[in-house]
Amino acid sequence: MEYIKNFNVRNNRNLTMLVDFYELTMANGYLKTDVKDKIAYFDMFFRRVPDGGGYCIMAGIQQLCEYLSSLTFTDYDIDYLREKNLFDDDFLTYLKNFKFECDVWAIPEGNPVFPSEPLVTVRGPIIQAQFVETMILLTVNHQTLIATKASRITRAAKNRPVMEFGSRRAQGYDGAIYGARAAFIGGCSSTACTIADQMFGIPAVGTMAHSWVQLFDSEYDAFKAWTESYPDNCTLLVDTYNTLKSGVPNAIKVFDEVLKPLGKRPSGVRIDSGDITYLSKAVRKMLDESGYSDVKIVASNSLDEYIIRSILDNGACLDVFGVGERLITAKSEPVFGGVYKLVAVEDPKTGEITPKIKISENPEKITNPAFKNIYRIFDKDSNKAIADLLTIRGEEIDFTKPLTLFNPVHTWKKKTLNNYYAKELMVKIFDKGELVYESPEVKDIKEFCKKELDNLWAEVKRFENPHPYYIDLSQNLWNLKQELLMKYSSEFNK
Amino acid sequence: MEYIKNFNVRNNRNLTMLVDFYELTMANGYLKTDVKDKIAYFDMFFRRVPDGGGYCIMAGIQQLCEYLSSLTFTDYDIDYLREKNLFDDDFLTYLKNFKFECDVWAIPEGNPVFPSEPLVTVRGPIIQAQFVETMILLTVNHQTLIATKASRITRAAKNRPVMEFGSRRAQGYDGAIYGARAAFIGGCSSTACTIADQMFGIPAVGTMAHSWVQLFDSEYDAFKAWTESYPDNCTLLVDTYNTLKSGVPNAIKVFDEVLKPLGKRPSGVRIDSGDITYLSKAVRKMLDESGYSDVKIVASNSLDEYIIRSILDNGACLDVFGVGERLITAKSEPVFGGVYKLVAVEDPKTGEITPKIKISENPEKITNPAFKNIYRIFDKDSNKAIADLLTIRGEEIDFTKPLTLFNPVHTWKKKTLNNYYAKELMVKIFDKGELVYESPEVKDIKEFCKKELDNLWAEVKRFENPHPYYIDLSQNLWNLKQELLMKYSSEFNK
């Protein structure tokens, strides 16, 4: 896989120590108690879709695989920890000989995902399963956030290409690089971030900045020089001085003088400031009247899904969008609140699995206990996704028979499906610490995402007040959860 | 410098290709024209303080130095670009032999900085000075954003320590690592991000997660095991089941049983959910009544400057804050809008410098032209900063004489200072491509920042409606700007 080669060339980083310090103090603590022998199950999941949306787009698994494959504590790390005078020699020896041994399941990238279902499940020795918390959350939270935002923005653009332009305003280098990757998965057509093209094959695009125009004696000279350099793919930035009085007239003049004699067509003009709706209409008219009705108008000024929708509603004549800071930081809601919670503990001797629940005053924050499986249930005729069904892993559900789903809160709301099929959502990505999953190429993830989004009902994809997608529990899982809640309740409400 | 060693161990990345693609298409274009010989001056500056604040905290220069010192195009980069069929062989050869030759000035990290003044100025061959735009913006925008947010949050905490806890919700790995660095500069006392301690010496802290408590047979057993492991530095997380009915009683029991016989004092208890104000008062009372009035109460649930201020106003009994997602992403305003604009062009033969201005319909977006200097003017008695004065570099201003400052918009607003001193703000960090600046250690930057903030009037530091700090132009610079504006006006309003 070429990207792996490039990854190593470019980003040969050991991020093992990018970990919350408490993972280390806990690990050191576990090693001194019997708890160390327990096998833990953790779920990574989120509770709410950003921006009031109806779905998220899963992303970040390739990077998670790279991280988990390369967990190693160097001598430098061990020395650093020793100097803290907090950690026991046994623990430092344990780290020195560290070998990742967990099983990991994940929902593949590009899938629409929903609140309260596990995106990643880790099973392994408690010390290890706990240790990877920080990087699992960091990796999946970041890329899922940006892929989800990109899905919203590109849907607002209604099939017009959206270029990712945000590197300069990203939150750090990885914010730019992996942000561009996630934006592409979520629907962007290309990126301005060159290294993201090298690493992931996301088409890199870009023409000129205002400084190009300023550096020549006149805007006309600047456009002429550009067009002579790039006659085959010529997009001119027309707003440096005055879009309508100077930029577009100069552009048309240069198209006529330089490209026409060569028999070539210009690609576009770009507007980066001012009243985009008004300007785009005026520019469209000027271009059309000069015989350039095929020339595209590109807009790129602090755009997001709300502004794109609004300017298109107002009849803006735009063909392509460049979206920067509001996409690369998910500005309207820049935090994806994924969490990593203990859901079960296995006795290493008996193999018995004890489900765990995390209680909260806030009912939404109560976890779904147990080592689980997720099935996405589709309508056989329309291929639309109806619900995701969480089950206890190991329980038998006969999907050849009618399936009754019920609302986990309002249990009287039931629905029996006859004409459906079920698809298991999670795949195993690590088996006893060995990577067993090959990440698809990013362009294939993008295509997959597009296809899977088509399988969601329009009601779930609405910007405002989307219909909540159903996340249902199997009867067994529901019973188990109730049982644990009752146990808790009787303990603390004496 | 140890951090450099660590940096190389940890992050030996070539980020040369983390560049907006248009920098490459422009560079290739310049090389074909006479413009290539010009020497360009670019300023990086911002237009508005996030969150309606009165100042920002400069950060990111160390990383900028590392990047500019390591600009190199590998064969792999050249091959990648060749395959685009957009770039000329001359240009690819130029990149192969690329050697950074620019002069760079910057305001050192930790300084309060203000809108419209240059934070970084680059002078060099146009191709090079243009090329570094993306990474200058990305680096300084990100760290300045987080340092500024940290300054707000730590000021709201009124001398109580604030721990940076956000890695898991950061926007990418660098978002976590350099975010922790910037947060420390801006005022945080420590971080949960272990690698940030290794790289920059930011104290890493952390105790236990809820999963520690869940993994033992009871909360009591969990606390006991923890306290036995860490008797010297024991902070217990008390909200896993029920803070007042279970967590704090169990904590006190374990403090009594395990620590008291050893003659040791516990450090604290941490609350991570629920009504923090109410709980903290009740917990304080319980601790005090059990003889633990010295035990600190730590809070850590979706905090930021607004919530911290509010809960302290409401009498919460809190000693330490852990702040996560809202700091590490600057959630309330996650974009720092720094821009990079051409301000002058030098004829390489004559050395003549022609100032440039970028016009905008929006007066705030009009740039300050020319190769400039910045002086911070202090009151001699109070040492408080009065204003920053932008001058044309090279003009003589006699700071031993009374200095008249005037408002650049309302020019009739004047003030003559007699009892003042002036401090040049920018330092040269690269001379003809060579690094000539040694970054201070991060803890020294942090101390410097604290001291410089003390030199700002309280009115400038207010959360709401701060008094705008004065950014004035010298008479010469003001005249020049007016002249360029008039020239523009006469050109486009014919």
Short mmCIF file of N, CA, C and O in Angstrom, two decimals, chain B residues 279-355:
data_model
loop_
_atom_site.label_atom_id
_atom_site.label_comp_id
_atom_site.label_asym_id
_atom_site.label_seq_id
_atom_site.Cartn_x
_atom_site.Cartn_y
_atom_site.Cartn_z
N LEU B 279 -22.14 20.49 44.63
CA LEU B 279 -21.35 19.37 45.15
C LEU B 279 -20.10 19.85 45.88
O LEU B 279 -19.75 19.35 46.93
N SER B 280 -19.44 20.87 45.29
CA SER B 280 -18.17 21.30 45.89
C SER B 280 -18.39 21.83 47.31
O SER B 280 -17.57 21.62 48.20
N LYS B 281 -19.51 22.53 47.51
CA LYS B 281 -19.79 23.05 48.86
C LYS B 281 -20.04 21.91 49.84
O LYS B 281 -19.53 21.91 50.97
N ALA B 282 -20.82 20.94 49.39
CA ALA B 282 -21.13 19.81 50.26
C ALA B 282 -19.87 18.99 50.55
O ALA B 282 -19.65 18.56 51.70
N VAL B 283 -19.06 18.79 49.51
CA VAL B 283 -17.83 18.01 49.69
C VAL B 283 -16.88 18.73 50.64
O VAL B 283 -16.28 18.13 51.53
N ARG B 284 -16.79 20.05 50.48
CA ARG B 284 -15.91 20.84 51.35
C ARG B 284 -16.30 20.66 52.81
O ARG B 284 -15.45 20.44 53.68
N LYS B 285 -17.61 20.72 53.03
CA LYS B 285 -18.12 20.59 54.40
C LYS B 285 -17.78 19.21 54.97
O LYS B 285 -17.29 19.08 56.09
N MET B 286 -18.00 18.18 54.15
CA MET B 286 -17.71 16.81 54.61
C MET B 286 -16.22 16.64 54.91
O MET B 286 -15.85 16.02 55.92
N LEU B 287 -15.40 17.17 54.05
CA LEU B 287 -13.95 17.03 54.26
C LEU B 287 -13.53 17.80 55.51
O LEU B 287 -12.78 17.29 56.35
N ASP B 288 -14.02 19.04 55.62
CA ASP B 288 -13.64 19.87 56.76
C ASP B 288 -14.04 19.19 58.08
O ASP B 288 -13.27 19.15 59.04
N GLU B 289 -15.26 18.66 58.10
CA GLU B 289 -15.76 18.05 59.33
C GLU B 289 -15.02 16.77 59.70
O GLU B 289 -15.10 16.29 60.82
N SER B 290 -14.31 16.22 58.70
CA SER B 290 -13.55 14.99 58.99
C SER B 290 -12.07 15.28 59.19
O SER B 290 -11.25 14.35 59.20
N GLY B 291 -11.75 16.55 59.32
CA GLY B 291 -10.35 16.89 59.57
C GLY B 291 -9.51 16.98 58.30
O GLY B 291 -8.28 16.91 58.37
N TYR B 292 -10.16 17.15 57.16
CA TYR B 292 -9.40 17.25 55.91
C TYR B 292 -9.59 18.60 55.22
O TYR B 292 -9.85 18.68 54.03
N SER B 293 -9.49 19.66 56.01
CA SER B 293 -9.70 20.99 55.44
C SER B 293 -8.55 21.38 54.51
O SER B 293 -8.67 22.32 53.73
N ASP B 294 -7.44 20.66 54.58
CA ASP B 294 -6.31 20.95 53.66
C ASP B 294 -6.44 20.19 52.35
O ASP B 294 -5.66 20.42 51.43
N VAL B 295 -7.39 19.28 52.26
CA VAL B 295 -7.52 18.48 51.03
C VAL B 295 -8.22 19.31 49.95
O VAL B 295 -9.25 19.92 50.21
N LYS B 296 -7.62 19.32 48.79
CA LYS B 296 -8.12 20.18 47.71
C LYS B 296 -9.26 19.51 46.93
O LYS B 296 -9.30 18.29 46.80
N ILE B 297 -10.14 20.35 46.42
CA ILE B 297 -11.22 19.84 45.57
C ILE B 297 -10.95 20.27 44.13
O ILE B 297 -10.73 21.45 43.83
N VAL B 298 -10.90 19.27 43.26
CA VAL B 298 -10.58 19.47 41.85
C VAL B 298 -11.86 19.28 41.04
O VAL B 298 -12.59 18.32 41.27
N ALA B 299 -12.12 20.19 40.10
CA ALA B 299 -13.30 20.04 39.24
C ALA B 299 -12.85 19.92 37.78
O ALA B 299 -11.88 20.56 37.38
N SER B 300 -13.59 19.14 37.00
CA SER B 300 -13.16 18.90 35.62
C SER B 300 -14.28 18.46 34.70
O SER B 300 -14.21 17.38 34.15
N ASN B 301 -15.29 19.26 34.49
CA ASN B 301 -16.38 18.83 33.62
C ASN B 301 -16.79 19.93 32.65
O ASN B 301 -17.55 20.83 33.01
N SER B 302 -16.27 19.86 31.40
CA SER B 302 -16.65 20.83 30.36
C SER B 302 -16.53 22.27 30.83
O SER B 302 -17.47 23.05 30.69
N LEU B 303 -15.38 22.61 31.38
CA LEU B 303 -15.18 23.95 31.91
C LEU B 303 -14.58 24.88 30.85
O LEU B 303 -13.90 24.44 29.93
N ASP B 304 -14.84 26.16 31.02
CA ASP B 304 -14.12 27.20 30.28
C ASP B 304 -14.15 28.46 31.14
O ASP B 304 -14.57 28.40 32.31
N GLU B 305 -13.72 29.60 30.60
CA GLU B 305 -13.62 30.80 31.44
C GLU B 305 -14.98 31.27 31.93
O GLU B 305 -15.09 31.80 33.05
N TYR B 306 -16.01 31.05 31.12
CA TYR B 306 -17.33 31.54 31.51
C TYR B 306 -17.89 30.71 32.67
O TYR B 306 -18.44 31.23 33.63
N ILE B 307 -17.75 29.39 32.56
CA ILE B 307 -18.29 28.51 33.60
C ILE B 307 -17.47 28.64 34.88
O ILE B 307 -18.03 28.68 35.98
N ILE B 308 -16.16 28.73 34.73
CA ILE B 308 -15.32 28.88 35.93
C ILE B 308 -15.70 30.16 36.67
O ILE B 308 -15.88 30.17 37.88
N ARG B 309 -15.86 31.24 35.91
CA ARG B 309 -16.23 32.49 36.56
C ARG B 309 -17.58 32.36 37.26
O ARG B 309 -17.75 32.80 38.40
N SER B 310 -18.50 31.72 36.57
CA SER B 310 -19.85 31.60 37.13
C SER B 310 -19.85 30.74 38.39
O SER B 310 -20.47 31.10 39.40
N ILE B 311 -19.18 29.60 38.37
CA ILE B 311 -19.25 28.75 39.57
C ILE B 311 -18.47 29.37 40.72
O ILE B 311 -18.88 29.25 41.87
N LEU B 312 -17.42 30.11 40.43
CA LEU B 312 -16.73 30.80 41.53
C LEU B 312 -17.60 31.93 42.08
O LEU B 312 -17.66 32.15 43.29
N ASP B 313 -18.28 32.65 41.17
CA ASP B 313 -19.21 33.70 41.62
C ASP B 313 -20.29 33.13 42.53
O ASP B 313 -20.80 33.82 43.41
N ASN B 314 -20.64 31.88 42.28
CA ASN B 314 -21.68 31.24 43.07
C ASN B 314 -21.14 30.55 44.31
O ASN B 314 -21.83 29.75 44.92
N GLY B 315 -19.88 30.82 44.60
CA GLY B 315 -19.33 30.35 45.86
C GLY B 315 -18.84 28.91 45.87
O GLY B 315 -18.69 28.31 46.94
N ALA B 316 -18.59 28.36 44.68
CA ALA B 316 -18.07 26.98 44.64
C ALA B 316 -16.77 26.90 45.41
O ALA B 316 -15.95 27.82 45.38
N CYS B 317 -16.58 25.79 46.12
CA CYS B 317 -15.36 25.59 46.92
C CYS B 317 -14.38 24.75 46.12
O CYS B 317 -14.29 23.54 46.33
N LEU B 318 -13.68 25.39 45.20
CA LEU B 318 -12.80 24.64 44.31
C LEU B 318 -11.39 25.21 44.39
O LEU B 318 -11.20 26.42 44.51
N ASP B 319 -10.43 24.31 44.31
CA ASP B 319 -9.03 24.71 44.45
C ASP B 319 -8.24 24.54 43.17
O ASP B 319 -7.22 25.20 42.97
N VAL B 320 -8.66 23.62 42.32
CA VAL B 320 -7.93 23.29 41.10
C VAL B 320 -8.95 22.97 40.02
O VAL B 320 -10.00 22.38 40.30
N PHE B 321 -8.63 23.37 38.78
CA PHE B 321 -9.50 23.04 37.65
C PHE B 321 -8.76 22.17 36.63
O PHE B 321 -7.58 22.39 36.37
N GLY B 322 -9.47 21.22 36.08
CA GLY B 322 -8.98 20.49 34.92
C GLY B 322 -9.83 20.90 33.74
O GLY B 322 -11.05 20.75 33.79
N VAL B 323 -9.21 21.45 32.71
CA VAL B 323 -9.98 21.97 31.57
C VAL B 323 -9.59 21.21 30.30
O VAL B 323 -8.40 21.12 29.98
N GLY B 324 -10.58 20.67 29.63
CA GLY B 324 -10.32 19.81 28.48
C GLY B 324 -10.68 20.41 27.15
O GLY B 324 -10.04 21.34 26.66
N GLU B 325 -11.78 19.91 26.58
CA GLU B 325 -12.13 20.19 25.19
C GLU B 325 -12.30 21.67 24.88
O GLU B 325 -11.99 22.11 23.78
N ARG B 326 -12.80 22.44 25.82
CA ARG B 326 -13.08 23.84 25.50
C ARG B 326 -11.82 24.69 25.46
O ARG B 326 -11.84 25.80 24.93
N LEU B 327 -10.75 24.18 26.05
CA LEU B 327 -9.46 24.85 25.94
C LEU B 327 -8.69 24.35 24.72
O LEU B 327 -8.23 25.14 23.89
N ILE B 328 -8.58 23.04 24.58
CA ILE B 328 -7.69 22.47 23.56
C ILE B 328 -8.20 22.76 22.15
O ILE B 328 -7.43 22.72 21.19
N THR B 329 -9.49 23.05 22.00
CA THR B 329 -10.02 23.43 20.69
C THR B 329 -10.42 24.90 20.64
O THR B 329 -10.90 25.38 19.62
N ALA B 330 -10.24 25.63 21.75
CA ALA B 330 -10.75 27.00 21.84
C ALA B 330 -12.20 27.02 21.36
O ALA B 330 -12.59 27.79 20.48
N LYS B 331 -13.00 26.16 21.98
CA LYS B 331 -14.33 25.84 21.46
C LYS B 331 -15.21 27.05 21.12
O LYS B 331 -15.86 27.07 20.09
N SER B 332 -15.20 28.05 21.97
CA SER B 332 -16.11 29.18 21.74
C SER B 332 -15.73 29.97 20.48
O SER B 332 -16.57 30.65 19.91
N GLU B 333 -14.49 29.88 20.07
CA GLU B 333 -14.08 30.52 18.81
C GLU B 333 -12.80 29.83 18.32
O GLU B 333 -11.70 30.28 18.62
N PRO B 334 -12.97 28.77 17.56
CA PRO B 334 -11.85 27.86 17.31
C PRO B 334 -10.95 28.25 16.13
O PRO B 334 -10.13 27.44 15.70
N VAL B 335 -11.13 29.45 15.60
CA VAL B 335 -10.30 29.88 14.47
C VAL B 335 -9.56 31.15 14.85
O VAL B 335 -10.17 32.11 15.33
N PHE B 336 -8.27 31.14 14.66
CA PHE B 336 -7.50 32.38 14.80
C PHE B 336 -7.20 32.85 13.39
O PHE B 336 -6.51 32.18 12.62
N GLY B 337 -7.72 34.03 13.06
CA GLY B 337 -7.73 34.45 11.66
C GLY B 337 -6.49 35.18 11.18
O GLY B 337 -6.62 36.18 10.47
N GLY B 338 -5.32 34.73 11.55
CA GLY B 338 -4.11 35.38 11.04
C GLY B 338 -4.02 35.29 9.52
O GLY B 338 -4.44 34.30 8.92
N VAL B 339 -3.51 36.34 8.92
CA VAL B 339 -3.33 36.39 7.46
C VAL B 339 -1.88 36.78 7.15
O VAL B 339 -1.14 37.22 8.02
N TYR B 340 -1.52 36.61 5.90
CA TYR B 340 -0.14 36.81 5.46
C TYR B 340 -0.21 37.66 4.20
O TYR B 340 -0.69 37.19 3.17
N LYS B 341 0.21 38.91 4.30
CA LYS B 341 -0.04 39.83 3.20
C LYS B 341 1.25 40.52 2.74
O LYS B 341 2.10 40.89 3.56
N LEU B 342 1.31 40.73 1.45
CA LEU B 342 2.44 41.46 0.84
C LEU B 342 2.38 42.91 1.30
O LEU B 342 1.34 43.57 1.17
N VAL B 343 3.48 43.43 1.83
CA VAL B 343 3.48 44.82 2.29
C VAL B 343 4.50 45.69 1.57
O VAL B 343 4.43 46.92 1.64
N ALA B 344 5.45 45.07 0.87
CA ALA B 344 6.44 45.87 0.13
C ALA B 344 7.17 44.96 -0.84
O ALA B 344 7.21 43.74 -0.69
N VAL B 345 7.74 45.60 -1.86
CA VAL B 345 8.57 44.89 -2.83
C VAL B 345 9.85 45.67 -3.02
O VAL B 345 9.83 46.90 -3.14
N GLU B 346 10.96 44.95 -3.05
CA GLU B 346 12.26 45.59 -3.18
C GLU B 346 12.87 45.25 -4.53
O GLU B 346 12.82 44.09 -4.96
N ASP B 347 13.39 46.26 -5.20
CA ASP B 347 14.09 46.01 -6.46
C ASP B 347 15.48 45.46 -6.11
O ASP B 347 16.25 46.10 -5.39
N PRO B 348 15.80 44.26 -6.59
CA PRO B 348 17.05 43.64 -6.16
C PRO B 348 18.28 44.42 -6.65
O PRO B 348 19.35 44.30 -6.06
N LYS B 349 18.11 45.20 -7.74
CA LYS B 349 19.27 45.94 -8.26
C LYS B 349 19.48 47.24 -7.50
O LYS B 349 20.58 47.54 -7.03
N THR B 350 18.41 48.03 -7.36
CA THR B 350 18.55 49.35 -6.74
C THR B 350 18.38 49.32 -5.22
O THR B 350 18.77 50.25 -4.54
N GLY B 351 17.76 48.27 -4.72
CA GLY B 351 17.47 48.23 -3.28
C GLY B 351 16.27 49.09 -2.90
O GLY B 351 15.93 49.20 -1.73
N GLU B 352 15.65 49.69 -3.89
CA GLU B 352 14.50 50.54 -3.60
C GLU B 352 13.29 49.70 -3.15
O GLU B 352 12.97 48.69 -3.78
N ILE B 353 12.68 50.14 -2.07
CA ILE B 353 11.53 49.40 -1.52
C ILE B 353 10.24 50.13 -1.85
O ILE B 353 10.07 51.30 -1.50
N THR B 354 9.33 49.45 -2.55
CA THR B 354 8.03 50.02 -2.88
C THR B 354 6.97 49.43 -1.96
O THR B 354 6.73 48.22 -2.01
N PRO B 355 6.35 50.26 -1.12
CA PRO B 355 5.32 49.71 -0.24
C PRO B 355 4.08 49.30 -1.02
O PRO B 355 3.77 49.88 -2.06
#
